PDB file of C-alpha atoms in Angstrom:
ATOM      1  CA  MET A 231     -26.135   8.533 -11.358  1.00 62.00           C
ATOM      2  CA  SER A 232     -23.231   8.087 -13.189  1.00 71.00           C
ATOM      3  CA  PRO A 233     -22.110   4.745 -14.500  1.00 68.00           C
ATOM      4  CA  GLN A 234     -18.254   5.077 -12.233  1.00 66.00           C
ATOM      5  CA  THR A 235     -21.294   5.133  -9.293  1.00 77.00           C
ATOM      6  CA  GLN A 236     -22.486   2.443 -10.076  1.00 81.00           C
ATOM      7  CA  THR A 237     -19.634   0.561 -10.612  1.00 82.00           C
ATOM      8  CA  THR A 238     -18.129   1.798  -7.381  1.00 81.00           C
ATOM      9  CA  LEU A 239     -21.724   0.929  -5.767  1.00 84.00           C
ATOM     10  CA  MET A 240     -21.337  -2.581  -6.745  1.00 86.00           C
ATOM     11  CA  LEU A 241     -17.765  -2.839  -5.819  1.00 83.00           C
ATOM     12  CA  PHE A 242     -18.080  -2.099  -2.160  1.00 84.00           C
ATOM     13  CA  GLY A 243     -20.816  -4.515  -2.319  1.00 88.00           C
ATOM     14  CA  GLY A 244     -19.149  -7.037  -2.990  1.00 88.00           C
ATOM     15  CA  VAL A 245     -16.887  -6.418  -0.724  1.00 86.00           C
ATOM     16  CA  ALA A 246     -19.206  -5.889   1.979  1.00 87.00           C
ATOM     17  CA  GLY A 247     -20.683  -8.702   1.381  1.00 89.00           C
ATOM     18  CA  VAL A 248     -17.731 -10.778   1.952  1.00 86.00           C
ATOM     19  CA  LEU A 249     -16.578  -9.030   4.931  1.00 86.00           C
ATOM     20  CA  ILE A 250     -20.109 -10.088   6.329  1.00 92.00           C
ATOM     21  CA  LEU A 251     -19.914 -13.225   5.503  1.00 88.00           C
ATOM     22  CA  ALA A 252     -15.945 -12.950   6.450  1.00 84.00           C
ATOM     23  CA  SER A 253     -17.574 -11.661  10.182  1.00 88.00           C
ATOM     24  CA  ALA A 254     -19.920 -14.513  10.278  1.00 90.00           C
ATOM     25  CA  ILE A 255     -17.497 -17.372   9.781  1.00 86.00           C
ATOM     26  CA  GLY A 256     -15.314 -15.532  12.755  1.00 81.00           C
ATOM     27  CA  TRP A 257     -18.440 -15.274  15.293  1.00 87.00           C
ATOM     28  CA  LEU A 258     -19.146 -19.419  14.308  1.00 86.00           C
ATOM     29  CA  LEU A 259     -14.964 -19.968  14.829  1.00 80.00           C
ATOM     30  CA  LYS A 260     -14.895 -18.129  18.204  1.00 80.00           C
ATOM     31  CA  ARG A 261     -17.888 -20.112  19.222  1.00 80.00           C
ATOM     32  CA  GLN A 262     -17.533 -22.859  18.070  1.00 77.00           C
ATOM     33  CA  VAL A 263     -14.038 -24.367  18.082  1.00 76.00           C
ATOM     34  CA  ALA A 264     -12.610 -22.041  20.731  1.00 71.00           C
ATOM     35  CA  HIS A 265     -15.824 -21.450  23.032  1.00 74.00           C
ATOM     36  CA  GLY A 266     -14.972 -18.398  24.027  1.00 76.00           C
ATOM     37  CA  ALA A 267     -11.350 -18.502  24.550  1.00 78.00           C
ATOM     38  CA  PRO A 268      -8.587 -16.972  23.611  1.00 78.00           C
ATOM     39  CA  HIS A 269      -7.569 -18.225  20.028  1.00 75.00           C
ATOM     40  CA  SER A 270      -4.157 -17.216  18.264  1.00 72.00           C
ATOM     41  CA  VAL A 271      -5.091 -17.807  14.613  1.00 71.00           C
ATOM     42  CA  ILE A 272      -8.931 -17.160  15.545  1.00 76.00           C
ATOM     43  CA  ASP A 273      -8.861 -14.242  17.343  1.00 78.00           C
ATOM     44  CA  ASN A 274      -5.775 -12.533  14.537  1.00 73.00           C
ATOM     45  CA  LEU A 275      -9.015 -14.200  11.555  1.00 75.00           C
ATOM     46  CA  ASN A 276     -11.711 -11.370  13.774  1.00 78.00           C
ATOM     47  CA  ALA A 277      -9.016  -8.101  14.645  1.00 76.00           C
ATOM     48  CA  ARG A 278      -7.791  -8.479  10.784  1.00 73.00           C
ATOM     49  CA  VAL A 279     -12.218  -8.340   9.827  1.00 79.00           C
ATOM     50  CA  ASN A 280     -13.052  -6.427  12.343  1.00 79.00           C
ATOM     51  CA  ALA A 281      -9.689  -4.258  11.254  1.00 76.00           C
ATOM     52  CA  TRP A 282     -10.290  -4.723   6.815  1.00 78.00           C
ATOM     53  CA  TRP A 283     -14.269  -3.299   7.964  1.00 83.00           C
ATOM     54  CA  VAL A 284     -13.161   0.344   9.478  1.00 80.00           C
ATOM     55  CA  MET A 285     -10.334   0.443   6.291  1.00 81.00           C
ATOM     56  CA  VAL A 286     -12.862   0.238   4.483  1.00 85.00           C
ATOM     57  CA  ALA A 287     -15.711   2.775   5.713  1.00 88.00           C
ATOM     58  CA  VAL A 288     -12.803   5.089   5.680  1.00 87.00           C
ATOM     59  CA  ILE A 289     -12.030   4.234   1.591  1.00 88.00           C
ATOM     60  CA  GLY A 290     -15.637   4.533   0.392  1.00 89.00           C
ATOM     61  CA  LEU A 291     -16.094   8.285   2.497  1.00 89.00           C
ATOM     62  CA  ALA A 292     -12.688   9.011   0.558  1.00 89.00           C
ATOM     63  CA  PHE A 293     -14.591   7.878  -2.603  1.00 89.00           C
ATOM     64  CA  ALA A 294     -17.889   9.797  -1.602  1.00 88.00           C
ATOM     65  CA  PHE A 295     -15.492  13.016  -1.735  1.00 90.00           C
ATOM     66  CA  GLY A 296     -13.207  12.835  -5.221  1.00 91.00           C
ATOM     67  CA  LYS A 297     -10.283  13.638  -6.170  1.00 94.00           C
ATOM     68  CA  GLY A 298     -10.088  15.484  -2.990  1.00 95.00           C
ATOM     69  CA  GLY A 299     -11.181  13.232   0.032  1.00 96.00           C
ATOM     70  CA  VAL A 300      -8.744  10.560  -1.910  1.00 96.00           C
ATOM     71  CA  ILE A 301      -5.974  13.325  -2.352  1.00 97.00           C
ATOM     72  CA  LEU A 302      -6.041  13.905   1.216  1.00 97.00           C
ATOM     73  CA  LEU A 303      -6.445  10.038   3.137  1.00 96.00           C
ATOM     74  CA  PHE A 304      -2.796   9.243   0.762  1.00 97.00           C
ATOM     75  CA  TYR A 305      -1.434  11.927   2.182  1.00 98.00           C
ATOM     76  CA  LEU A 306      -2.484  11.861   6.170  1.00 96.00           C
ATOM     77  CA  ILE A 307      -2.065   8.045   5.338  1.00 95.00           C
ATOM     78  CA  SER A 308       1.501   8.738   3.867  1.00 97.00           C
ATOM     79  CA  PHE A 309       2.711  11.379   6.828  1.00 97.00           C
ATOM     80  CA  TYR A 310       1.343   8.529   9.369  1.00 94.00           C
ATOM     81  CA  ALA A 311       3.759   5.906   7.161  1.00 95.00           C
ATOM     82  CA  LEU A 312       6.698   8.731   7.145  1.00 96.00           C
ATOM     83  CA  ARG A 313       6.304   9.279  11.015  1.00 95.00           C
ATOM     84  CA  GLU A 314       6.443   4.545  11.441  1.00 94.00           C
ATOM     85  CA  PHE A 315       9.287   4.957   9.554  1.00 95.00           C
ATOM     86  CA  ILE A 316      11.574   7.811  10.763  1.00 95.00           C
ATOM     87  CA  SER A 317      10.628   6.738  14.534  1.00 92.00           C
ATOM     88  CA  LEU A 318      13.018   3.388  13.871  1.00 90.00           C
ATOM     89  CA  ALA A 319      15.651   4.771  11.805  1.00 88.00           C
ATOM     90  CA  TYR A 320      17.925   5.738  13.842  1.00 87.00           C
ATOM     91  CA  THR A 321      18.658   9.481  13.486  1.00 88.00           C
ATOM     92  CA  ARG A 322      20.840  11.909  15.170  1.00 89.00           C
ATOM     93  CA  ARG A 323      20.246  15.740  15.564  1.00 88.00           C
ATOM     94  CA  GLY A 324      22.140  16.810  12.611  1.00 88.00           C
ATOM     95  CA  ASP A 325      19.289  14.885  11.027  1.00 93.00           C
ATOM     96  CA  HIS A 326      16.313  17.483  12.321  1.00 93.00           C
ATOM     97  CA  HIS A 327      16.590  20.385   9.542  1.00 94.00           C
ATOM     98  CA  ALA A 328      16.205  16.549   6.640  1.00 96.00           C
ATOM     99  CA  ILE A 329      13.851  15.512   8.983  1.00 96.00           C
ATOM    100  CA  ALA A 330      11.600  18.843   9.371  1.00 96.00           C
ATOM    101  CA  ALA A 331      12.366  18.831   4.824  1.00 97.00           C
ATOM    102  CA  ALA A 332      10.593  14.795   4.444  1.00 97.00           C
ATOM    103  CA  PHE A 333       8.241  16.033   6.315  1.00 97.00           C
ATOM    104  CA  TYR A 334       6.598  20.107   5.820  1.00 97.00           C
ATOM    105  CA  ILE A 335       7.768  20.085   2.506  1.00 97.00           C
ATOM    106  CA  GLY A 336       8.732  17.298   0.856  1.00 98.00           C
ATOM    107  CA  LEU A 337       5.566  15.388   1.514  1.00 98.00           C
ATOM    108  CA  PRO A 338       3.075  17.801   0.692  1.00 98.00           C
ATOM    109  CA  VAL A 339       4.309  19.907  -2.346  1.00 98.00           C
ATOM    110  CA  GLN A 340       4.887  16.501  -3.873  1.00 98.00           C
ATOM    111  CA  TYR A 341       0.299  15.722  -2.196  1.00 98.00           C
ATOM    112  CA  PHE A 342       0.339  19.303  -4.773  1.00 98.00           C
ATOM    113  CA  LEU A 343       1.939  18.331  -7.805  1.00 98.00           C
ATOM    114  CA  VAL A 344      -0.173  15.465  -7.667  1.00 98.00           C
ATOM    115  CA  TRP A 345      -3.727  17.398  -7.394  1.00 98.00           C
ATOM    116  CA  ILE A 346      -2.839  20.027 -10.517  1.00 97.00           C
ATOM    117  CA  GLU A 347      -1.183  17.137 -12.324  1.00 97.00           C
ATOM    118  CA  TRP A 348       1.954  18.328 -12.853  1.00 97.00           C
ATOM    119  CA  TYR A 349       3.669  14.229 -13.973  1.00 97.00           C
ATOM    120  CA  GLY A 350       6.448  16.014 -15.160  1.00 96.00           C
ATOM    121  CA  LEU A 351       7.316  17.828 -12.102  1.00 97.00           C
ATOM    122  CA  TYR A 352       5.998  15.290  -9.340  1.00 97.00           C
ATOM    123  CA  SER A 353       7.147  12.644 -11.512  1.00 97.00           C
ATOM    124  CA  ILE A 354      10.725  14.036  -9.999  1.00 97.00           C
ATOM    125  CA  PHE A 355      10.335  15.777  -7.795  1.00 98.00           C
ATOM    126  CA  ILE A 356      11.458  13.602  -4.892  1.00 98.00           C
ATOM    127  CA  PRO A 357      13.910  10.710  -6.496  1.00 97.00           C
ATOM    128  CA  VAL A 358      16.079  13.508  -8.164  1.00 97.00           C
ATOM    129  CA  TYR A 359      15.866  17.264  -5.951  1.00 97.00           C
ATOM    130  CA  ALA A 360      14.870  15.433  -2.574  1.00 97.00           C
ATOM    131  CA  PHE A 361      17.508  13.362  -2.887  1.00 96.00           C
ATOM    132  CA  LEU A 362      20.375  16.138  -4.175  1.00 97.00           C
ATOM    133  CA  VAL A 363      18.454  18.245  -0.666  1.00 97.00           C
ATOM    134  CA  LEU A 364      18.290  16.310   2.544  1.00 96.00           C
ATOM    135  CA  PRO A 365      21.847  14.997   2.299  1.00 95.00           C
ATOM    136  CA  ILE A 366      22.416  18.397   1.952  1.00 96.00           C
ATOM    137  CA  LEU A 367      20.390  20.012   5.238  1.00 95.00           C
ATOM    138  CA  SER A 368      22.272  16.715   7.679  1.00 93.00           C
ATOM    139  CA  ALA A 369      25.164  17.886   6.383  1.00 94.00           C
ATOM    140  CA  VAL A 370      24.733  21.651   7.298  1.00 91.00           C
ATOM    141  CA  GLY A 371      24.336  19.757  10.600  1.00 86.00           C
ATOM    142  CA  GLY A 372      28.004  19.137  11.177  1.00 89.00           C
ATOM    143  CA  ASP A 373      27.179  14.845  12.254  1.00 90.00           C
ATOM    144  CA  THR A 374      28.766  12.754  10.909  1.00 93.00           C
ATOM    145  CA  LYS A 375      28.756  10.406  13.365  1.00 93.00           C
ATOM    146  CA  ARG A 376      27.057   7.393  10.384  1.00 93.00           C
ATOM    147  CA  PHE A 377      26.304   9.941   8.082  1.00 95.00           C
ATOM    148  CA  LEU A 378      26.239   7.366   5.232  1.00 94.00           C
ATOM    149  CA  GLU A 379      23.161   5.430   6.296  1.00 93.00           C
ATOM    150  CA  ARG A 380      21.217   8.031   8.512  1.00 94.00           C
ATOM    151  CA  THR A 381      21.239  10.810   5.155  1.00 94.00           C
ATOM    152  CA  ALA A 382      20.190   6.989   3.058  1.00 94.00           C
ATOM    153  CA  LYS A 383      16.929   5.972   5.543  1.00 94.00           C
ATOM    154  CA  VAL A 384      15.776   9.526   5.275  1.00 95.00           C
ATOM    155  CA  GLN A 385      15.722   9.561   1.475  1.00 96.00           C
ATOM    156  CA  TRP A 386      14.295   6.036   1.497  1.00 96.00           C
ATOM    157  CA  GLY A 387      12.110   7.151   3.381  1.00 96.00           C
ATOM    158  CA  LEU A 388      10.633   9.597   1.972  1.00 97.00           C
ATOM    159  CA  MET A 389      10.265   7.428  -1.317  1.00 97.00           C
ATOM    160  CA  VAL A 390       9.019   4.479   0.264  1.00 96.00           C
ATOM    161  CA  CYS A 391       5.413   6.169   2.114  1.00 97.00           C
ATOM    162  CA  VAL A 392       5.413   9.821   0.114  1.00 98.00           C
ATOM    163  CA  PHE A 393       7.012   8.846  -3.147  1.00 98.00           C
ATOM    164  CA  CYS A 394       5.470   6.167  -4.024  1.00 98.00           C
ATOM    165  CA  ILE A 395       2.302   6.522  -2.582  1.00 97.00           C
ATOM    166  CA  SER A 396       1.395   9.165  -3.580  1.00 98.00           C
ATOM    167  CA  HIS A 397       0.832   6.983  -7.096  1.00 98.00           C
ATOM    168  CA  VAL A 398      -2.321   5.682  -5.549  1.00 97.00           C
ATOM    169  CA  PRO A 399      -3.637   9.101  -5.882  1.00 97.00           C
ATOM    170  CA  ALA A 400      -1.693   9.843  -8.958  1.00 98.00           C
ATOM    171  CA  LEU A 401      -3.769   7.211 -10.983  1.00 97.00           C
ATOM    172  CA  LEU A 402      -7.551   9.868 -10.979  1.00 96.00           C
ATOM    173  CA  THR A 403      -4.917  12.525 -13.034  1.00 96.00           C
ATOM    174  CA  LEU A 404      -4.900   9.559 -15.746  1.00 96.00           C
ATOM    175  CA  GLN A 405      -6.532  10.689 -18.436  1.00 95.00           C
ATOM    176  CA  ILE A 406      -7.891   6.931 -20.412  1.00 96.00           C
ATOM    177  CA  PRO A 407      -9.557   7.220 -23.503  1.00 94.00           C
ATOM    178  CA  GLY A 408     -13.526   5.749 -22.957  1.00 90.00           C
ATOM    179  CA  PHE A 409     -12.174   5.258 -19.584  1.00 93.00           C
ATOM    180  CA  GLU A 410     -13.409   9.553 -18.624  1.00 89.00           C
ATOM    181  CA  GLY A 411     -14.383   9.932 -14.820  1.00 88.00           C
ATOM    182  CA  ARG A 412     -14.389   6.595 -14.393  1.00 92.00           C
ATOM    183  CA  ASN A 413     -10.739   6.266 -12.142  1.00 94.00           C
ATOM    184  CA  LEU A 414     -11.245   6.094  -9.332  1.00 93.00           C
ATOM    185  CA  LEU A 415     -12.060   2.235 -10.283  1.00 94.00           C
ATOM    186  CA  LEU A 416      -8.500   2.215 -11.323  1.00 96.00           C
ATOM    187  CA  ILE A 417      -7.921   3.196  -7.607  1.00 95.00           C
ATOM    188  CA  ALA A 418     -10.685  -0.232  -5.608  1.00 93.00           C
ATOM    189  CA  PHE A 419      -8.766  -2.697  -8.750  1.00 95.00           C
ATOM    190  CA  LEU A 420      -5.143  -1.391  -7.141  1.00 96.00           C
ATOM    191  CA  VAL A 421      -6.426  -1.598  -3.658  1.00 93.00           C
ATOM    192  CA  ILE A 422      -8.495  -4.969  -3.692  1.00 92.00           C
ATOM    193  CA  VAL A 423      -5.821  -7.320  -6.068  1.00 95.00           C
ATOM    194  CA  VAL A 424      -3.449  -6.463  -3.567  1.00 94.00           C
ATOM    195  CA  GLN A 425      -5.017  -6.833  -0.331  1.00 89.00           C
ATOM    196  CA  GLY A 426      -6.711  -9.102  -1.648  1.00 90.00           C
ATOM    197  CA  SER A 427      -3.889 -10.910  -2.089  1.00 93.00           C
ATOM    198  CA  ASP A 428      -2.389 -10.443   1.432  1.00 89.00           C
ATOM    199  CA  VAL A 429      -5.413 -12.477   2.689  1.00 86.00           C
ATOM    200  CA  LEU A 430      -5.431 -14.784  -0.035  1.00 90.00           C
ATOM    201  CA  GLN A 431      -1.612 -16.166   0.912  1.00 92.00           C
ATOM    202  CA  TYR A 432      -2.379 -15.535   4.787  1.00 85.00           C
ATOM    203  CA  ILE A 433      -5.533 -18.082   5.041  1.00 86.00           C
ATOM    204  CA  TRP A 434      -4.130 -20.898   1.971  1.00 92.00           C
ATOM    205  CA  GLY A 435      -0.417 -20.779   3.991  1.00 90.00           C
ATOM    206  CA  LYS A 436      -2.639 -21.292   7.287  1.00 84.00           C
ATOM    207  CA  LEU A 437      -4.732 -24.152   5.002  1.00 86.00           C
ATOM    208  CA  ILE A 438      -1.965 -26.382   3.125  1.00 92.00           C
ATOM    209  CA  GLY A 439       1.888 -24.111   4.206  1.00 88.00           C
ATOM    210  CA  LYS A 440       4.491 -25.923   4.840  1.00 88.00           C
ATOM    211  CA  ARG A 441       7.783 -24.684   3.684  1.00 91.00           C
ATOM    212  CA  LYS A 442       8.330 -21.490   4.866  1.00 93.00           C
ATOM    213  CA  VAL A 443       9.825 -19.191   1.782  1.00 92.00           C
ATOM    214  CA  ALA A 444      12.415 -16.765   3.614  1.00 87.00           C
ATOM    215  CA  PRO A 445      11.791 -18.260   7.196  1.00 86.00           C
ATOM    216  CA  GLU A 446      14.669 -15.071   8.631  1.00 85.00           C
ATOM    217  CA  LEU A 447      12.212 -12.140   7.159  1.00 83.00           C
ATOM    218  CA  SER A 448       8.775 -13.648   7.299  1.00 84.00           C
ATOM    219  CA  PRO A 449       8.006 -16.909   9.483  1.00 83.00           C
ATOM    220  CA  SER A 450       4.040 -17.179   8.142  1.00 83.00           C
ATOM    221  CA  LYS A 451       4.871 -16.923   4.284  1.00 89.00           C
ATOM    222  CA  THR A 452       5.085 -20.324   3.288  1.00 92.00           C
ATOM    223  CA  TRP A 453       6.078 -21.466  -0.791  1.00 93.00           C
ATOM    224  CA  GLU A 454       2.104 -22.605  -0.656  1.00 94.00           C
ATOM    225  CA  GLY A 455       0.227 -20.018   0.578  1.00 93.00           C
ATOM    226  CA  LEU A 456       1.796 -17.632  -1.923  1.00 95.00           C
ATOM    227  CA  ILE A 457       1.279 -19.757  -4.056  1.00 96.00           C
ATOM    228  CA  GLY A 458      -2.544 -19.970  -4.048  1.00 95.00           C
ATOM    229  CA  GLY A 459      -3.042 -16.781  -2.662  1.00 95.00           C
ATOM    230  CA  VAL A 460      -1.452 -15.326  -5.939  1.00 97.00           C
ATOM    231  CA  ALA A 461      -3.380 -17.656  -7.816  1.00 97.00           C
ATOM    232  CA  SER A 462      -6.509 -16.743  -6.170  1.00 96.00           C
ATOM    233  CA  ALA A 463      -5.827 -13.385  -6.162  1.00 96.00           C
ATOM    234  CA  THR A 464      -4.708 -13.162 -10.063  1.00 97.00           C
ATOM    235  CA  LEU A 465      -8.057 -14.913 -10.756  1.00 97.00           C
ATOM    236  CA  LEU A 466      -9.126 -12.048  -9.224  1.00 95.00           C
ATOM    237  CA  GLY A 467      -8.107  -9.545 -10.974  1.00 97.00           C
ATOM    238  CA  ALA A 468      -9.467 -11.768 -14.103  1.00 97.00           C
ATOM    239  CA  LEU A 469     -12.884 -11.297 -12.873  1.00 96.00           C
ATOM    240  CA  LEU A 470     -13.311  -7.306 -11.737  1.00 95.00           C
ATOM    241  CA  ALA A 471     -12.193  -6.965 -15.754  1.00 96.00           C
ATOM    242  CA  TRP A 472     -16.137  -5.150 -15.851  1.00 94.00           C
ATOM    243  CA  ALA A 473     -14.756  -2.557 -14.005  1.00 93.00           C
ATOM    244  CA  THR A 474     -11.044  -1.191 -15.673  1.00 95.00           C
ATOM    245  CA  PRO A 475     -10.122  -0.659 -19.148  1.00 96.00           C
ATOM    246  CA  PHE A 476      -8.733  -4.140 -19.313  1.00 97.00           C
ATOM    247  CA  THR A 477      -9.941  -6.834 -21.348  1.00 97.00           C
ATOM    248  CA  PHE A 478     -10.095 -10.141 -19.108  1.00 97.00           C
ATOM    249  CA  TRP A 479      -6.485 -11.762 -19.816  1.00 98.00           C
ATOM    250  CA  GLN A 480      -5.551  -8.121 -19.577  1.00 97.00           C
ATOM    251  CA  ALA A 481      -6.817  -7.937 -15.952  1.00 98.00           C
ATOM    252  CA  ALA A 482      -5.011 -11.095 -14.908  1.00 98.00           C
ATOM    253  CA  LEU A 483      -2.052 -10.381 -15.880  1.00 98.00           C
ATOM    254  CA  MET A 484      -2.023  -7.020 -14.368  1.00 98.00           C
ATOM    255  CA  ALA A 485      -3.266  -8.610 -11.849  1.00 98.00           C
ATOM    256  CA  LEU A 486      -0.059 -10.931 -11.135  1.00 98.00           C
ATOM    257  CA  THR A 487       2.067  -8.226 -11.473  1.00 98.00           C
ATOM    258  CA  LEU A 488       0.346  -6.426  -8.449  1.00 97.00           C
ATOM    259  CA  CYS A 489       0.950  -9.590  -6.474  1.00 97.00           C
ATOM    260  CA  VAL A 490       4.253  -9.793  -7.553  1.00 96.00           C
ATOM    261  CA  MET A 491       5.315  -6.802  -6.709  1.00 97.00           C
ATOM    262  CA  GLY A 492       3.271  -6.821  -3.580  1.00 95.00           C
ATOM    263  CA  PHE A 493       5.256  -9.935  -2.310  1.00 95.00           C
ATOM    264  CA  PHE A 494       8.100  -8.575  -3.498  1.00 94.00           C
ATOM    265  CA  GLY A 495       7.453  -5.277  -1.100  1.00 94.00           C
ATOM    266  CA  GLY A 496       6.262  -7.474   2.413  1.00 92.00           C
ATOM    267  CA  LEU A 497       9.591  -9.527   2.232  1.00 93.00           C
ATOM    268  CA  VAL A 498      11.672  -5.784   1.594  1.00 93.00           C
ATOM    269  CA  MET A 499       9.542  -4.044   4.251  1.00 92.00           C
ATOM    270  CA  SER A 500       9.495  -7.243   6.593  1.00 91.00           C
ATOM    271  CA  ALA A 501      14.313  -7.301   5.869  1.00 92.00           C
ATOM    272  CA  ILE A 502      13.563  -3.187   7.345  1.00 91.00           C
ATOM    273  CA  LYS A 503      11.876  -4.416  10.306  1.00 90.00           C
ATOM    274  CA  ARG A 504      13.972  -7.694  11.026  1.00 89.00           C
ATOM    275  CA  ASP A 505      17.638  -5.307  10.718  1.00 89.00           C
ATOM    276  CA  ARG A 506      15.525  -2.444  13.411  1.00 88.00           C
ATOM    277  CA  GLY A 507      14.230  -5.189  15.649  1.00 87.00           C
ATOM    278  CA  VAL A 508      10.949  -5.264  15.414  1.00 86.00           C
ATOM    279  CA  LYS A 509       8.221  -7.181  14.553  1.00 83.00           C
ATOM    280  CA  ASP A 510       5.322  -4.540  13.077  1.00 84.00           C
ATOM    281  CA  TRP A 511       5.837  -1.411  12.559  1.00 86.00           C
ATOM    282  CA  GLY A 512       3.259   0.361  14.862  1.00 80.00           C
ATOM    283  CA  THR A 513       0.238  -0.020  16.365  1.00 75.00           C
ATOM    284  CA  LEU A 514      -2.675   2.341  14.563  1.00 73.00           C
ATOM    285  CA  ILE A 515      -4.482  -0.535  13.424  1.00 64.00           C
ATOM    286  CA  GLU A 516      -5.612  -2.951  15.363  1.00 58.00           C
ATOM    287  CA  GLY A 517      -4.889  -7.104  14.548  1.00 54.00           C
ATOM    288  CA  HIS A 518      -2.403  -5.445  11.137  1.00 61.00           C
ATOM    289  CA  GLY A 519       0.189  -3.892  13.008  1.00 75.00           C
ATOM    290  CA  GLY A 520       0.928   0.151  11.715  1.00 83.00           C
ATOM    291  CA  MET A 521      -0.305   1.316   8.547  1.00 86.00           C
ATOM    292  CA  LEU A 522       3.022   0.348   7.138  1.00 90.00           C
ATOM    293  CA  ASP A 523       2.409  -3.172   8.178  1.00 86.00           C
ATOM    294  CA  ARG A 524      -0.856  -2.851   5.584  1.00 81.00           C
ATOM    295  CA  LEU A 525       1.222  -1.292   2.418  1.00 87.00           C
ATOM    296  CA  ASP A 526       3.711  -2.838   2.157  1.00 86.00           C
ATOM    297  CA  SER A 527       2.521  -4.777  -0.588  1.00 89.00           C
ATOM    298  CA  VAL A 528       0.693  -1.358  -2.514  1.00 93.00           C
ATOM    299  CA  ILE A 529       3.952   0.283  -1.738  1.00 95.00           C
ATOM    300  CA  PHE A 530       5.769  -1.331  -4.478  1.00 95.00           C
ATOM    301  CA  ALA A 531       2.761  -2.305  -6.451  1.00 97.00           C
ATOM    302  CA  ALA A 532       1.461   0.410  -6.743  1.00 97.00           C
ATOM    303  CA  PRO A 533       4.450   2.605  -9.535  1.00 97.00           C
ATOM    304  CA  ILE A 534       4.386   0.202 -11.113  1.00 97.00           C
ATOM    305  CA  TYR A 535       0.996   0.410 -11.740  1.00 98.00           C
ATOM    306  CA  PHE A 536       0.232   3.768 -12.291  1.00 98.00           C
ATOM    307  CA  HIS A 537       3.307   3.386 -15.091  1.00 97.00           C
ATOM    308  CA  ALA A 538       2.244   0.519 -17.412  1.00 97.00           C
ATOM    309  CA  LEU A 539      -1.341   2.715 -17.575  1.00 97.00           C
ATOM    310  CA  ARG A 540       0.163   5.574 -17.693  1.00 96.00           C
ATOM    311  CA  PHE A 541       3.161   2.630 -20.354  1.00 96.00           C
ATOM    312  CA  TRP A 542      -0.268   1.307 -22.872  1.00 95.00           C
ATOM    313  CA  TRP A 543      -3.499   2.469 -22.058  1.00 96.00           C
ATOM    314  CA  VAL A 544      -2.589   6.631 -21.952  1.00 95.00           C
ATOM    315  CA  PRO A 545      -1.982   8.102 -25.705  1.00 88.00           C
TER     316      PRO A 545
END
C-alpha cells in the first residue's frame, strides 16, 4: 500500500468517525429533545449530516479512480453548478448561442486542458478567450435589451462555476518536490478545511451567535460564529499538516487563508441569491440546497490555494 493510499484512508477514516459521531448525536437529539416531532434546528442538522455521508462517499469513489475520477467528478459538479447559476440569471433568446458555448465548449475545453496539464492555457482560457467570445456570440443574436447585464451574468457564471472550480482537480497537476504522487491529499486538505469551517461557523453561531455579520446578505452568519468557526478550522488545518507538504504553521496560515476566502465567497454568492430573490440555488442536495450552496466557499478559496501552492511550493 502506497503512502498516499495509507494517508488518504486515515483521513477518510477520521471523517467517517466524525460523521458516525454526528449521526449518533443527531439521532439522540431527535429522540430525547424533539421526541420524534419536527424540530427545525435538529432536522436541519440531521439533513446536513446525511448529505455529508453522500458527498464523502462520492468523493471517496472519485479518489479511488485517481486523476480521471477526480476530473470527471468536478466536471459534473461544474456542469450542475453552471446550470443552477444560469437558471437564476436573466437571459433572453439572443443569449442562447453564448450559453450553449459556455456549456458545450467552455466547460469541456477547460477540463480537457486541466487533464493534459496545459497550465499556460487553462489559466487564461476562460478569463481571456471565453470572456471575449461570449459577448460576441450574444451580440450576433441582435438583442440589445439589458445586453451588458446579460453578458456579464453568463461570463460570471462561467468564471465561478467552471474556471474557479476547475482549480480543485488542477491541484493534481502540481509537481511539489518530496510530495510526488500524493496530490489527492491537497484536495482533501482544501475540502476538509473549507467545509469544516462552514460547519463549525454554523455550530458556533447556534451556540453563542448574537451579532450579525451581514444581516441583509446572510442573516444566519454571526461574528461569534465566524470567529469561532475560522479559529477552529484553522486549528483543524494545522493538525492536518502531517498529510500535506506544509509545516504546522504553514498549514495554519493556509487554512486561515482558505477560511477567510471561503467566508467572503459565501457572502458574495449570498448577495447574488438575494438579488435574484431566492434562498437557495437549488434543491439538488437535501438539507444543503443546490450544488452552489455547498460550493460557494470553495469557489473563492480554490484558485487562491492553487496559485499559492504553485508560487511557493513548485520550483
